[in-house]
JSON list of C-alpha atoms in Angstrom, two decimals:
[
{"chain": "A", "resi": 171, "resn": "UNK", "atom": "CA", "xyz": [-24.84, -26.06, -11.29]},
{"chain": "A", "resi": 172, "resn": "UNK", "atom": "CA", "xyz": [-23.14, -22.64, -11.15]},
{"chain": "A", "resi": 173, "resn": "UNK", "atom": "CA", "xyz": [-23.56, -20.80, -7.89]},
{"chain": "A", "resi": 174, "resn": "UNK", "atom": "CA", "xyz": [-24.82, -17.22, -7.79]},
{"chain": "A", "resi": 175, "resn": "UNK", "atom": "CA", "xyz": [-21.33, -16.03, -6.86]},
{"chain": "A", "resi": 176, "resn": "UNK", "atom": "CA", "xyz": [-19.76, -17.88, -9.83]},
{"chain": "A", "resi": 177, "resn": "UNK", "atom": "CA", "xyz": [-22.34, -16.46, -12.23]},
{"chain": "A", "resi": 178, "resn": "UNK", "atom": "CA", "xyz": [-21.71, -12.96, -10.89]},
{"chain": "A", "resi": 179, "resn": "UNK", "atom": "CA", "xyz": [-18.01, -13.32, -11.83]},
{"chain": "A", "resi": 180, "resn": "UNK", "atom": "CA", "xyz": [-18.93, -14.24, -15.40]},
{"chain": "A", "resi": 181, "resn": "UNK", "atom": "CA", "xyz": [-21.69, -11.63, -15.74]},
{"chain": "A", "resi": 182, "resn": "UNK", "atom": "CA", "xyz": [-19.07, -8.98, -14.99]},
{"chain": "A", "resi": 183, "resn": "UNK", "atom": "CA", "xyz": [-18.74, -6.07, -17.52]},
{"chain": "A", "resi": 184, "resn": "UNK", "atom": "CA", "xyz": [-15.37, -7.58, -18.49]},
{"chain": "A", "resi": 185, "resn": "UNK", "atom": "CA", "xyz": [-17.32, -10.31, -20.30]},
{"chain": "A", "resi": 186, "resn": "UNK", "atom": "CA", "xyz": [-20.27, -10.53, -22.64]},
{"chain": "A", "resi": 187, "resn": "UNK", "atom": "CA", "xyz": [-22.26, -13.68, -21.89]},
{"chain": "A", "resi": 188, "resn": "UNK", "atom": "CA", "xyz": [-23.06, -15.45, -25.15]},
{"chain": "A", "resi": 189, "resn": "UNK", "atom": "CA", "xyz": [-24.80, -18.58, -23.91]},
{"chain": "A", "resi": 190, "resn": "UNK", "atom": "CA", "xyz": [-25.53, -20.35, -20.64]},
{"chain": "A", "resi": 191, "resn": "UNK", "atom": "CA", "xyz": [-26.58, -23.90, -19.82]},
{"chain": "A", "resi": 192, "resn": "UNK", "atom": "CA", "xyz": [-26.46, -25.87, -16.58]},
{"chain": "A", "resi": 193, "resn": "UNK", "atom": "CA", "xyz": [-22.96, -27.18, -17.31]},
{"chain": "A", "resi": 194, "resn": "UNK", "atom": "CA", "xyz": [-21.25, -24.29, -19.07]},
{"chain": "A", "resi": 195, "resn": "UNK", "atom": "CA", "xyz": [-21.29, -20.55, -19.58]},
{"chain": "A", "resi": 196, "resn": "UNK", "atom": "CA", "xyz": [-19.90, -19.16, -22.83]},
{"chain": "A", "resi": 197, "resn": "UNK", "atom": "CA", "xyz": [-18.46, -15.62, -22.69]},
{"chain": "A", "resi": 198, "resn": "UNK", "atom": "CA", "xyz": [-16.58, -13.18, -24.91]},
{"chain": "A", "resi": 199, "resn": "UNK", "atom": "CA", "xyz": [-13.80, -11.04, -23.48]},
{"chain": "A", "resi": 200, "resn": "UNK", "atom": "CA", "xyz": [-14.40, -7.30, -23.91]},
{"chain": "A", "resi": 201, "resn": "UNK", "atom": "CA", "xyz": [-10.64, -6.65, -24.28]},
{"chain": "A", "resi": 202, "resn": "UNK", "atom": "CA", "xyz": [-9.65, -9.16, -26.97]},
{"chain": "A", "resi": 203, "resn": "UNK", "atom": "CA", "xyz": [-12.92, -10.50, -28.35]},
{"chain": "A", "resi": 204, "resn": "UNK", "atom": "CA", "xyz": [-11.75, -14.06, -27.61]},
{"chain": "A", "resi": 205, "resn": "UNK", "atom": "CA", "xyz": [-14.50, -16.51, -26.70]},
{"chain": "A", "resi": 206, "resn": "UNK", "atom": "CA", "xyz": [-14.37, -18.81, -23.70]},
{"chain": "A", "resi": 207, "resn": "UNK", "atom": "CA", "xyz": [-16.49, -21.69, -22.51]},
{"chain": "A", "resi": 208, "resn": "UNK", "atom": "CA", "xyz": [-16.32, -22.28, -18.75]},
{"chain": "A", "resi": 209, "resn": "UNK", "atom": "CA", "xyz": [-17.40, -25.91, -18.38]},
{"chain": "A", "resi": 210, "resn": "UNK", "atom": "CA", "xyz": [-18.27, -27.23, -14.93]},
{"chain": "A", "resi": 211, "resn": "UNK", "atom": "CA", "xyz": [-17.48, -30.94, -14.58]},
{"chain": "A", "resi": 212, "resn": "UNK", "atom": "CA", "xyz": [-19.41, -32.54, -11.74]},
{"chain": "A", "resi": 213, "resn": "UNK", "atom": "CA", "xyz": [-17.54, -35.85, -11.90]},
{"chain": "A", "resi": 214, "resn": "UNK", "atom": "CA", "xyz": [-13.91, -34.78, -11.55]},
{"chain": "A", "resi": 215, "resn": "UNK", "atom": "CA", "xyz": [-13.91, -33.23, -8.05]},
{"chain": "A", "resi": 216, "resn": "UNK", "atom": "CA", "xyz": [-10.36, -31.79, -7.66]},
{"chain": "A", "resi": 217, "resn": "UNK", "atom": "CA", "xyz": [-10.35, -30.12, -11.10]},
{"chain": "A", "resi": 218, "resn": "UNK", "atom": "CA", "xyz": [-13.94, -29.07, -11.62]},
{"chain": "A", "resi": 219, "resn": "UNK", "atom": "CA", "xyz": [-13.60, -26.42, -14.34]},
{"chain": "A", "resi": 220, "resn": "UNK", "atom": "CA", "xyz": [-12.43, -27.02, -17.91]},
{"chain": "A", "resi": 221, "resn": "UNK", "atom": "CA", "xyz": [-11.71, -23.83, -19.81]},
{"chain": "A", "resi": 222, "resn": "UNK", "atom": "CA", "xyz": [-12.21, -23.91, -23.58]},
{"chain": "A", "resi": 223, "resn": "UNK", "atom": "CA", "xyz": [-11.07, -21.13, -25.91]},
{"chain": "A", "resi": 224, "resn": "UNK", "atom": "CA", "xyz": [-11.44, -19.83, -29.46]},
{"chain": "A", "resi": 225, "resn": "UNK", "atom": "CA", "xyz": [-10.12, -16.61, -30.97]},
{"chain": "A", "resi": 226, "resn": "UNK", "atom": "CA", "xyz": [-13.28, -15.44, -32.74]},
{"chain": "A", "resi": 227, "resn": "UNK", "atom": "CA", "xyz": [-16.94, -16.23, -32.28]},
{"chain": "A", "resi": 228, "resn": "UNK", "atom": "CA", "xyz": [-17.07, -17.22, -35.96]},
{"chain": "A", "resi": 229, "resn": "UNK", "atom": "CA", "xyz": [-14.47, -19.99, -35.39]},
{"chain": "A", "resi": 230, "resn": "UNK", "atom": "CA", "xyz": [-16.22, -23.35, -35.51]},
{"chain": "A", "resi": 231, "resn": "UNK", "atom": "CA", "xyz": [-14.60, -25.09, -32.57]},
{"chain": "A", "resi": 232, "resn": "UNK", "atom": "CA", "xyz": [-13.25, -24.38, -29.12]},
{"chain": "A", "resi": 233, "resn": "UNK", "atom": "CA", "xyz": [-9.98, -25.97, -28.02]},
{"chain": "A", "resi": 234, "resn": "UNK", "atom": "CA", "xyz": [-9.18, -26.95, -24.45]},
{"chain": "A", "resi": 235, "resn": "UNK", "atom": "CA", "xyz": [-7.11, -24.22, -22.86]},
{"chain": "A", "resi": 236, "resn": "UNK", "atom": "CA", "xyz": [-6.72, -25.25, -19.24]},
{"chain": "A", "resi": 237, "resn": "UNK", "atom": "CA", "xyz": [-8.28, -27.22, -16.38]},
{"chain": "A", "resi": 238, "resn": "UNK", "atom": "CA", "xyz": [-8.88, -25.18, -13.22]},
{"chain": "A", "resi": 239, "resn": "UNK", "atom": "CA", "xyz": [-10.03, -25.87, -9.69]},
{"chain": "A", "resi": 240, "resn": "UNK", "atom": "CA", "xyz": [-12.56, -23.05, -9.46]},
{"chain": "A", "resi": 241, "resn": "UNK", "atom": "CA", "xyz": [-14.39, -20.45, -11.53]},
{"chain": "A", "resi": 242, "resn": "UNK", "atom": "CA", "xyz": [-12.21, -17.82, -9.80]},
{"chain": "A", "resi": 243, "resn": "UNK", "atom": "CA", "xyz": [-9.13, -19.56, -11.23]},
{"chain": "A", "resi": 244, "resn": "UNK", "atom": "CA", "xyz": [-10.76, -19.75, -14.67]},
{"chain": "A", "resi": 245, "resn": "UNK", "atom": "CA", "xyz": [-11.60, -16.01, -14.68]},
{"chain": "A", "resi": 246, "resn": "UNK", "atom": "CA", "xyz": [-8.06, -15.24, -13.53]},
{"chain": "A", "resi": 247, "resn": "UNK", "atom": "CA", "xyz": [-6.66, -17.40, -16.35]},
{"chain": "A", "resi": 248, "resn": "UNK", "atom": "CA", "xyz": [-8.83, -15.64, -18.95]},
{"chain": "A", "resi": 249, "resn": "UNK", "atom": "CA", "xyz": [-7.69, -12.20, -17.77]},
{"chain": "A", "resi": 250, "resn": "UNK", "atom": "CA", "xyz": [-4.07, -13.35, -17.69]},
{"chain": "A", "resi": 251, "resn": "UNK", "atom": "CA", "xyz": [-4.38, -14.68, -21.24]},
{"chain": "A", "resi": 252, "resn": "UNK", "atom": "CA", "xyz": [-5.94, -11.38, -22.38]},
{"chain": "A", "resi": 253, "resn": "UNK", "atom": "CA", "xyz": [-3.03, -9.43, -20.88]},
{"chain": "A", "resi": 254, "resn": "UNK", "atom": "CA", "xyz": [-0.58, -11.68, -22.73]},
{"chain": "A", "resi": 255, "resn": "UNK", "atom": "CA", "xyz": [-2.43, -11.26, -26.06]},
{"chain": "A", "resi": 256, "resn": "UNK", "atom": "CA", "xyz": [-2.62, -7.47, -25.66]},
{"chain": "A", "resi": 257, "resn": "UNK", "atom": "CA", "xyz": [1.09, -7.25, -24.78]},
{"chain": "A", "resi": 258, "resn": "UNK", "atom": "CA", "xyz": [2.01, -9.34, -27.83]},
{"chain": "A", "resi": 259, "resn": "UNK", "atom": "CA", "xyz": [-0.13, -7.13, -30.08]},
{"chain": "A", "resi": 260, "resn": "UNK", "atom": "CA", "xyz": [1.52, -4.02, -28.62]},
{"chain": "A", "resi": 261, "resn": "UNK", "atom": "CA", "xyz": [4.99, -5.50, -29.21]},
{"chain": "A", "resi": 262, "resn": "UNK", "atom": "CA", "xyz": [4.03, -6.36, -32.77]},
{"chain": "A", "resi": 263, "resn": "UNK", "atom": "CA", "xyz": [2.73, -2.82, -33.38]},
{"chain": "A", "resi": 264, "resn": "UNK", "atom": "CA", "xyz": [5.93, -1.31, -31.94]},
{"chain": "A", "resi": 265, "resn": "UNK", "atom": "CA", "xyz": [8.15, -3.48, -34.11]},
{"chain": "A", "resi": 266, "resn": "UNK", "atom": "CA", "xyz": [6.19, -2.69, -37.26]},
{"chain": "A", "resi": 267, "resn": "UNK", "atom": "CA", "xyz": [5.16, 0.89, -36.51]},
{"chain": "A", "resi": 268, "resn": "UNK", "atom": "CA", "xyz": [8.29, 2.35, -38.07]},
{"chain": "A", "resi": 269, "resn": "UNK", "atom": "CA", "xyz": [8.48, 0.07, -41.09]},
{"chain": "A", "resi": 270, "resn": "UNK", "atom": "CA", "xyz": [9.71, 2.09, -44.05]},
{"chain": "A", "resi": 271, "resn": "UNK", "atom": "CA", "xyz": [10.09, 0.91, -47.62]},
{"chain": "A", "resi": 272, "resn": "UNK", "atom": "CA", "xyz": [11.47, 2.67, -50.67]},
{"chain": "A", "resi": 273, "resn": "UNK", "atom": "CA", "xyz": [9.47, 1.75, -53.75]},
{"chain": "A", "resi": 274, "resn": "UNK", "atom": "CA", "xyz": [9.47, 2.84, -57.36]},
{"chain": "A", "resi": 275, "resn": "UNK", "atom": "CA", "xyz": [6.38, 4.30, -59.01]},
{"chain": "A", "resi": 276, "resn": "UNK", "atom": "CA", "xyz": [5.89, 2.28, -62.20]},
{"chain": "A", "resi": 277, "resn": "UNK", "atom": "CA", "xyz": [3.83, 2.95, -65.27]},
{"chain": "A", "resi": 278, "resn": "UNK", "atom": "CA", "xyz": [0.99, 0.59, -66.10]},
{"chain": "A", "resi": 279, "resn": "UNK", "atom": "CA", "xyz": [-1.90, 0.54, -68.51]},
{"chain": "A", "resi": 280, "resn": "UNK", "atom": "CA", "xyz": [-4.93, 2.48, -67.30]},
{"chain": "A", "resi": 281, "resn": "UNK", "atom": "CA", "xyz": [-8.26, 3.47, -68.79]},
{"chain": "A", "resi": 282, "resn": "UNK", "atom": "CA", "xyz": [-8.19, 3.14, -72.60]},
{"chain": "A", "resi": 283, "resn": "UNK", "atom": "CA", "xyz": [-4.55, 1.94, -72.31]},
{"chain": "A", "resi": 284, "resn": "UNK", "atom": "CA", "xyz": [-3.45, 5.37, -71.08]},
{"chain": "A", "resi": 285, "resn": "UNK", "atom": "CA", "xyz": [-0.11, 5.19, -69.16]},
{"chain": "A", "resi": 286, "resn": "UNK", "atom": "CA", "xyz": [-0.94, 5.46, -65.45]},
{"chain": "A", "resi": 287, "resn": "UNK", "atom": "CA", "xyz": [1.31, 5.64, -62.34]},
{"chain": "A", "resi": 288, "resn": "UNK", "atom": "CA", "xyz": [1.22, 2.45, -60.28]},
{"chain": "A", "resi": 289, "resn": "UNK", "atom": "CA", "xyz": [2.65, 1.41, -56.89]},
{"chain": "A", "resi": 290, "resn": "UNK", "atom": "CA", "xyz": [2.79, -2.29, -55.97]},
{"chain": "A", "resi": 291, "resn": "UNK", "atom": "CA", "xyz": [2.91, -3.18, -52.28]},
{"chain": "A", "resi": 292, "resn": "UNK", "atom": "CA", "xyz": [3.66, -6.80, -51.40]},
{"chain": "A", "resi": 293, "resn": "UNK", "atom": "CA", "xyz": [5.67, -8.80, -48.90]},
{"chain": "A", "resi": 294, "resn": "UNK", "atom": "CA", "xyz": [5.68, -10.39, -45.45]},
{"chain": "A", "resi": 295, "resn": "UNK", "atom": "CA", "xyz": [6.30, -6.95, -43.96]},
{"chain": "A", "resi": 296, "resn": "UNK", "atom": "CA", "xyz": [2.66, -6.08, -44.79]},
{"chain": "A", "resi": 297, "resn": "UNK", "atom": "CA", "xyz": [1.44, -9.10, -42.84]},
{"chain": "A", "resi": 298, "resn": "UNK", "atom": "CA", "xyz": [3.69, -8.14, -39.92]},
{"chain": "A", "resi": 299, "resn": "UNK", "atom": "CA", "xyz": [2.09, -4.68, -40.02]},
{"chain": "A", "resi": 300, "resn": "UNK", "atom": "CA", "xyz": [-1.39, -6.22, -39.72]},
{"chain": "A", "resi": 301, "resn": "UNK", "atom": "CA", "xyz": [-2.46, -6.35, -43.39]},
{"chain": "A", "resi": 302, "resn": "UNK", "atom": "CA", "xyz": [-3.69, -9.79, -44.49]},
{"chain": "A", "resi": 303, "resn": "UNK", "atom": "CA", "xyz": [-4.82, -11.12, -47.85]},
{"chain": "A", "resi": 304, "resn": "UNK", "atom": "CA", "xyz": [-8.49, -10.31, -48.35]},
{"chain": "A", "resi": 305, "resn": "UNK", "atom": "CA", "xyz": [-8.47, -7.28, -46.01]},
{"chain": "A", "resi": 306, "resn": "UNK", "atom": "CA", "xyz": [-9.87, -3.97, -47.24]},
{"chain": "A", "resi": 307, "resn": "UNK", "atom": "CA", "xyz": [-8.01, -0.68, -46.88]},
{"chain": "A", "resi": 308, "resn": "UNK", "atom": "CA", "xyz": [-8.76, 3.03, -47.15]},
{"chain": "A", "resi": 309, "resn": "UNK", "atom": "CA", "xyz": [-6.16, 5.15, -48.96]},
{"chain": "A", "resi": 310, "resn": "UNK", "atom": "CA", "xyz": [-5.91, 8.87, -48.24]},
{"chain": "A", "resi": 311, "resn": "UNK", "atom": "CA", "xyz": [-3.80, 11.07, -50.51]},
{"chain": "A", "resi": 312, "resn": "UNK", "atom": "CA", "xyz": [-2.75, 14.53, -49.27]},
{"chain": "A", "resi": 313, "resn": "UNK", "atom": "CA", "xyz": [0.09, 16.71, -50.58]},
{"chain": "A", "resi": 314, "resn": "UNK", "atom": "CA", "xyz": [2.27, 13.86, -51.89]},
{"chain": "A", "resi": 315, "resn": "UNK", "atom": "CA", "xyz": [1.59, 11.67, -48.84]},
{"chain": "A", "resi": 316, "resn": "UNK", "atom": "CA", "xyz": [-0.35, 8.39, -48.96]},
{"chain": "A", "resi": 317, "resn": "UNK", "atom": "CA", "xyz": [-1.91, 7.05, -45.78]},
{"chain": "A", "resi": 318, "resn": "UNK", "atom": "CA", "xyz": [-3.17, 3.46, -45.91]},
{"chain": "A", "resi": 319, "resn": "UNK", "atom": "CA", "xyz": [-5.57, 2.43, -43.16]},
{"chain": "A", "resi": 320, "resn": "UNK", "atom": "CA", "xyz": [-6.88, -1.06, -42.50]},
{"chain": "A", "resi": 321, "resn": "UNK", "atom": "CA", "xyz": [-10.65, -0.95, -42.90]},
{"chain": "A", "resi": 322, "resn": "UNK", "atom": "CA", "xyz": [-12.57, -2.70, -40.14]},
{"chain": "A", "resi": 323, "resn": "UNK", "atom": "CA", "xyz": [-15.70, -4.45, -41.34]},
{"chain": "A", "resi": 324, "resn": "UNK", "atom": "CA", "xyz": [-18.28, -5.39, -38.73]}
]
């Protein structure tokens, strides 16, 4: 059902093709990792392409994103959506990049109840900076400076 030209647009290096059938081609965007299903509807002539979207491949379901006239329009919509997502992430990083907090080092019970220094980090500002519950972090300590990096697990 997809023409050679339409397939060529979706087999572009911008996308990773996940699955293909006669009626749809499922792709993942190289820029954002979002997954898309380009569904070709043979019955609804003026609006032939339904574009479905999910944020991660592990998400169970796609949701309908847009109805397009052509595969060209669908690819354009995907790229436009990716630009929007990347701009929003950049804005979020800029707004949280200079987040500074003053915290007190407390004493808590350590090994064999020995008093041990302790720092508690909590708050919505951590989420705004990209740290979510359940995430793993790496902590680097150098000359009185702590660097906390979000650990990416593949």
